[in-house]
XYZ file of C-alpha atoms in Angstrom:
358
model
C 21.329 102.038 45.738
C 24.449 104.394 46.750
C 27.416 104.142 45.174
C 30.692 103.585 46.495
C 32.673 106.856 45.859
C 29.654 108.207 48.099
C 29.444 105.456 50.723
C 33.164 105.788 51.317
C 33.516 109.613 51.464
C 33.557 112.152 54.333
C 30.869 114.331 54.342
C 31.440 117.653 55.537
C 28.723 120.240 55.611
C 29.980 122.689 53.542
C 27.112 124.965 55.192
C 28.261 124.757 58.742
C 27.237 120.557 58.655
C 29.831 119.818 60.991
C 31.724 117.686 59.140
C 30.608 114.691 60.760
C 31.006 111.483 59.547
C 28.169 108.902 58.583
C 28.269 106.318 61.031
C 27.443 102.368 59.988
C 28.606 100.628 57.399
C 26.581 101.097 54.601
C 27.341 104.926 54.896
C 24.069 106.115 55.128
C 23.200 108.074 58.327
C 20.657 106.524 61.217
C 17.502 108.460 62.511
C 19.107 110.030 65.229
C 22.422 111.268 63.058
C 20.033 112.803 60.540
C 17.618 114.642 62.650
C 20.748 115.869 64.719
C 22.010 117.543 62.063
C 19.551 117.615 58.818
C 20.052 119.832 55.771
C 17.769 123.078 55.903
C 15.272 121.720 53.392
C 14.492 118.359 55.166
C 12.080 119.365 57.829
C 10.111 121.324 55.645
C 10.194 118.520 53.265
C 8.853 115.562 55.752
C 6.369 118.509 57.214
C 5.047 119.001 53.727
C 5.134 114.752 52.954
C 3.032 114.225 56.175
C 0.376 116.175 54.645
C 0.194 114.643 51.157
C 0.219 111.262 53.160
C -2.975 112.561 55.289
C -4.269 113.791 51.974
C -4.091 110.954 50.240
C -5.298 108.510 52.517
C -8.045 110.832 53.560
C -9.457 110.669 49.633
C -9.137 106.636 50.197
C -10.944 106.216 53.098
C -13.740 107.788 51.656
C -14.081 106.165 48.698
C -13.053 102.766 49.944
C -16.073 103.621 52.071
C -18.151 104.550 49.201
C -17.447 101.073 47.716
C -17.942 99.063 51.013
C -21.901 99.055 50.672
C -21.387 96.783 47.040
C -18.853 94.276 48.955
C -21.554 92.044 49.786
C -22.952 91.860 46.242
C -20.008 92.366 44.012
C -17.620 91.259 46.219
C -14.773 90.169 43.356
C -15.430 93.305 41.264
C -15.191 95.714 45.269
C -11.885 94.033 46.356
C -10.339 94.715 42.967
C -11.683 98.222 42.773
C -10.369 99.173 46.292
C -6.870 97.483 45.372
C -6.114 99.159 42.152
C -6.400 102.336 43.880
C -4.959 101.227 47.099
C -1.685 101.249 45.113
C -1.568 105.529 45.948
C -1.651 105.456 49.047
C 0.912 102.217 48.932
C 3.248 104.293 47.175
C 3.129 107.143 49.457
C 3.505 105.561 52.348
C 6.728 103.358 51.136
C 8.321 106.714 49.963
C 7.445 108.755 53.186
C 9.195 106.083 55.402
C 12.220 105.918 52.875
C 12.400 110.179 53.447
C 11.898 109.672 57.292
C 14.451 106.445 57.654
C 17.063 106.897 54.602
C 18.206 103.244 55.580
C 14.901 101.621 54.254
C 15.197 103.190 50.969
C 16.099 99.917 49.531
C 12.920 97.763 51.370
C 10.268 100.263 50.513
C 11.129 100.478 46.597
C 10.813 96.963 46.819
C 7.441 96.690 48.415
C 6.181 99.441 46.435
C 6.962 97.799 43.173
C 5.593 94.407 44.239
C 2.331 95.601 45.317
C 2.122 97.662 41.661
C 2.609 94.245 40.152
C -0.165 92.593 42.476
C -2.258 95.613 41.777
C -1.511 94.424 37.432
C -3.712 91.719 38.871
C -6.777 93.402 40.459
C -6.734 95.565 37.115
C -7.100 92.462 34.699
C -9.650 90.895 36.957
C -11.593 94.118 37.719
C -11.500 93.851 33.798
C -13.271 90.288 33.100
C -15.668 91.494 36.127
C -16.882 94.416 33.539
C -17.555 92.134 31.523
C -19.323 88.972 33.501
C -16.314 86.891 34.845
C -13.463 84.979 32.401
C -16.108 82.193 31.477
C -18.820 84.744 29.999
C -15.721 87.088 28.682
C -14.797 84.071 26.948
C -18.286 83.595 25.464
C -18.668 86.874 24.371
C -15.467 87.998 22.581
C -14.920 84.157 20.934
C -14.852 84.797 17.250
C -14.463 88.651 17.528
C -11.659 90.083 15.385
C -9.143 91.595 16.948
C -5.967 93.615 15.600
C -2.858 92.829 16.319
C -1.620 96.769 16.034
C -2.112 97.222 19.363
C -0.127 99.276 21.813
C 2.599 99.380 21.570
C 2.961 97.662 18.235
C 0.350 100.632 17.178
C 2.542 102.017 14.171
C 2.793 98.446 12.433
C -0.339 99.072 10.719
C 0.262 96.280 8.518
C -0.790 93.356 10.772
C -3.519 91.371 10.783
C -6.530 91.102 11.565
C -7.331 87.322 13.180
C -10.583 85.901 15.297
C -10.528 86.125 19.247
C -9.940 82.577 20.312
C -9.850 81.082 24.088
C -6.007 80.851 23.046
C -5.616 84.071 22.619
C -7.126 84.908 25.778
C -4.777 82.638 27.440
C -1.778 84.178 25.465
C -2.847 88.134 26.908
C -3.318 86.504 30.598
C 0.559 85.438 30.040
C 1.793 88.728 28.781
C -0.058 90.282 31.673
C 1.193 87.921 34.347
C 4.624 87.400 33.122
C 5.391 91.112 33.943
C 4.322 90.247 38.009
C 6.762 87.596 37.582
C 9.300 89.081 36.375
C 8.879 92.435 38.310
C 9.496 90.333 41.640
C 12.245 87.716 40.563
C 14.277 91.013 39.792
C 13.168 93.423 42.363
C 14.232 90.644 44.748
C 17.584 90.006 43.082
C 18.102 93.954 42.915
C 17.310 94.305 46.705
C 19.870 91.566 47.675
C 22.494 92.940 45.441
C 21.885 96.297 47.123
C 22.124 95.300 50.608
C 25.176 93.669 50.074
C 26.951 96.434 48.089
C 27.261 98.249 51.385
C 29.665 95.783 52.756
C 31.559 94.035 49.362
C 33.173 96.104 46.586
C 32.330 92.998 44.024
C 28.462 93.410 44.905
C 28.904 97.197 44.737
C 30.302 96.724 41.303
C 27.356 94.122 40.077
C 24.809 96.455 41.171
C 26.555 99.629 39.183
C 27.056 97.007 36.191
C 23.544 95.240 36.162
C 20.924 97.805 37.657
C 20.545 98.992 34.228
C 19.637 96.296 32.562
C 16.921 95.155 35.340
C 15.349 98.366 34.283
C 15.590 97.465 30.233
C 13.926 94.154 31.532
C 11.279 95.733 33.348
C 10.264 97.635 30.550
C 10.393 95.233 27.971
C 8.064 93.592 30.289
C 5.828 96.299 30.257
C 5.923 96.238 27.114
C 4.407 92.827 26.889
C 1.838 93.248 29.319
C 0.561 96.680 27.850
C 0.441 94.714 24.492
C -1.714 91.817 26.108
C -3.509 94.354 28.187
C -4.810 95.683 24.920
C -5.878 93.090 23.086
C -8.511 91.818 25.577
C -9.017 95.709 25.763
C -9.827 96.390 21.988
C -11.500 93.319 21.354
C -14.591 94.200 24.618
C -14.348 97.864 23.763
C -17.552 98.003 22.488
C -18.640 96.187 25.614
C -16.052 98.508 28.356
C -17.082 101.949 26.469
C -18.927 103.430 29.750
C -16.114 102.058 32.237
C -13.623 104.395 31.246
C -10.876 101.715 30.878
C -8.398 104.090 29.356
C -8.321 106.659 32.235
C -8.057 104.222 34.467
C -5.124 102.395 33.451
C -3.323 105.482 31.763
C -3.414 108.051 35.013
C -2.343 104.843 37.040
C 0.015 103.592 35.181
C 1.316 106.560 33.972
C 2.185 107.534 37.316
C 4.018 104.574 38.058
C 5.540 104.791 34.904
C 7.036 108.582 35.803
C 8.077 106.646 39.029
C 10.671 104.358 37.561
C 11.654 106.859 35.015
C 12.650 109.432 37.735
C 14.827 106.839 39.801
C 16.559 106.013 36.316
C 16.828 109.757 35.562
C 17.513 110.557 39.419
C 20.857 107.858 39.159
C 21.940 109.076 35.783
C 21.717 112.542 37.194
C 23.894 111.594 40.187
C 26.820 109.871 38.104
C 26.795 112.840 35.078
C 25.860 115.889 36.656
C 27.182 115.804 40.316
C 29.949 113.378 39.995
C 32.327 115.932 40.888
C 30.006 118.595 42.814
C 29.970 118.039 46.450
C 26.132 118.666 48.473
C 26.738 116.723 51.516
C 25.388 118.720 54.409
C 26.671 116.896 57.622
C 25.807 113.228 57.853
C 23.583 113.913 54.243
C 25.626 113.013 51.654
C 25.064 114.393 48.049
C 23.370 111.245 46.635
C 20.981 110.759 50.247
C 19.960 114.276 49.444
C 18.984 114.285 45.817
C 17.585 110.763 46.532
C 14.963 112.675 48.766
C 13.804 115.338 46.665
C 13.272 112.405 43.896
C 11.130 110.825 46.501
C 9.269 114.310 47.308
C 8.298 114.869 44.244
C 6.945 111.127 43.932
C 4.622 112.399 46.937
C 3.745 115.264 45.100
C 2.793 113.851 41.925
C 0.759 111.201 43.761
C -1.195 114.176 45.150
C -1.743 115.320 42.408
C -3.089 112.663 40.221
C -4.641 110.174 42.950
C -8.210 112.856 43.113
C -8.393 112.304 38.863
C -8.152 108.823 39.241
C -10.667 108.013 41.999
C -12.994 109.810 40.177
C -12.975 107.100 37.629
C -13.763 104.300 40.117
C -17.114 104.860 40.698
C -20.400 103.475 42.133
C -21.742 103.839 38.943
C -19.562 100.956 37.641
C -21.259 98.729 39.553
C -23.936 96.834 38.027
C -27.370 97.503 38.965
C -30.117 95.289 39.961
C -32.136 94.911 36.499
C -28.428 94.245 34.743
C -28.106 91.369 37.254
C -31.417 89.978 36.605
C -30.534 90.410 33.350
C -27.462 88.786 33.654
C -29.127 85.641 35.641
C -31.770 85.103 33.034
C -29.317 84.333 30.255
C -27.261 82.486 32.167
C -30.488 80.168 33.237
C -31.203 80.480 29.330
C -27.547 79.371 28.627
C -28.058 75.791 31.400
C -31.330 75.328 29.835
C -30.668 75.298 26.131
C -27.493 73.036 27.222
C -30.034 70.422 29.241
C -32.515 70.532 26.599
C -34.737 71.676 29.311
C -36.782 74.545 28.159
C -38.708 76.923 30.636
C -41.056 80.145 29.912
C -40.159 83.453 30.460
C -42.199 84.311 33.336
C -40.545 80.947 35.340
C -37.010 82.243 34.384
C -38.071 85.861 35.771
C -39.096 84.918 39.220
C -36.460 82.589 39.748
C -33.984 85.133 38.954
C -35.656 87.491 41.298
C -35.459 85.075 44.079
C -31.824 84.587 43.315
C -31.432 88.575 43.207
C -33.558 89.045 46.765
C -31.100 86.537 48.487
């Protein structure tokens, strides 16, 4: 994560810092150095971070308890719910600890960008749940047409138009999956070639040379999973109008989106702009502290956005007890037709109810 120039420097504080000198060898100060001697801004910054992290999970409590009285009957569709926007207070948390302990920088990102890609997951599932479960999506959307000008191929307006087919539906599941994949092979690899930067110049010089192009990768793999996102998405719209789909996925992917665009902007920042200006304040040295003001204003944003987006997980998405008798009566309709058994309406209603009571 640090360069070398940086690891390898004194840093004196040219503020009255001391002039000590970061002790280990990764160059990065411990605990104790940095809340001997912090720069003027820090404690106000982890005072200020300690209240976005109540904040936060505060607003999460609640509406995870909100949600808690549907776990028994939609347990698939509450899990999912709760664990898209669990990714918040995830986020917050992983960044907090990387202001408070500057030598887990490294391990949070990491967790924080493997639980987005598990949280790629929930979203897809919580999905199919809007719409009955794969099997029924399957049903319903099978001969559909579907455009293939979806995001973000949305300008090439001169592609087809071809029929929803179970294929299909297997194709978007692998664009969508492929980025969870590929998020953790190379968050992994990144996270070993980080660690050992501190202690090999080789290592240090593979991470400078290839932590670019992990990024390109990631977003290419966006990319693809955005694309197959939105073709199950445009084909059920009809069908997701009243879930709010967009809003969901744009404020919470959007924010992670500003995330990893901040850490890319944050490093380019660091090697252009204060190559040759010197920040350090004691033990901090210049790329420690702009690292922590990127990860402040990652706190900030997610207090910001997190009270939009629970808004748009609501009870109200839930299914309610006529849509699931509904939703049992042509399914019994679907096993009898198959069986060549036929039964009357009123037979099909009370078992249904039965099935709804238990």
């Amino acid at each position: 994560m640090f360069s070398k120039r940086e690891e390898a420097e004194v840093e004196e504080g040219p503020q009255g810092g001391g002039g000590e000198v970061a002790e280990g060898e990764d160059g990065i100060p411990t605990i104790a150095q940095l809340y001997k001697n912090p720069p003027p801004e820090y404690y106000p910054i982890v005072g200020i971070s300690l209240i976005v992290c109540i904040f936060v999970f505060g607003l999460f409590v609640k509406r995870a308890n909100d949600h808690r009285c549907q776990f028994t009957r939609n347990t698939i569709q509450c899990v999912c719910t709760v664990g898209v926007i669990l990714t918040f207070p995830i986020f917050v948390i992983c960044y907090i600890s990387g202001i408070i302990v500057p030598k887990s920088m490294a391990k949070v990102i990491f967790l924080s960008e493997a639980y987005e890609a598990i949280s790629l997951m929930m979203f897809l599932r919580l999905i199919l749940t809007y719409l009955g479960g794969k099997k029924r999506t399957k049903q319903h959307l099978k001969g559909n047409y579907v455009a293939l000008n979806s995001p973000p191929l949305c300008c090439f307006v001169c592609l087809p138009h071809i029929k929803f087919t179970r294929k299909f539906f297997v194709l978007n599941e692998i664009l969508i999956l492929q980025l969870v994949v590929v998020q953790l092979v190379l968050g992994y690899i990144d996270l070993l070639i980080g660690l050992d930067a501190s202690h090999e110049y080789p290592a240090a010089l593979i991470e400078e040379t290839y932590h670019h192009y992990f990024h390109i990768l990631v977003l290419f793999s966006l990319l693809l999973a955005v694309y197959g996102l939105g073709g199950i998405y445009h084909t059920a719209e009809q069908h997701l109008a009243r879930y709010s789909i967009f809003w969901k996925f744009v404020l919470w992917k959007v924010f992670v989106t500003v995330v990893k665009f901040q850490e890319f902007l944050t490093t380019f920042i660091l090697k252009k702009v204060f190559n040759t200006v010197d920040l350090s304040y004691g033990p901090v040295s210049t790329e420690l502290r702009v690292h922590i003001w990127c990860y402040f204003l990652v706190l900030l944003e997610a207090a910001c956005v997190f009270p939009h987006v629970i808004r748009y997980y609501s009870l109200a998405d839930y299914p309610s007890s006529m849509e699931l008798i509904e939703e049992e009566m042509s399914s019994l309709e679907e096993g009898s037709s198959s069986s060549g058994d036929e039964k009357d309406e009123e037979e099909i209603l009370v078992e249904t109810a039965v099935v709804v009571v238990e």
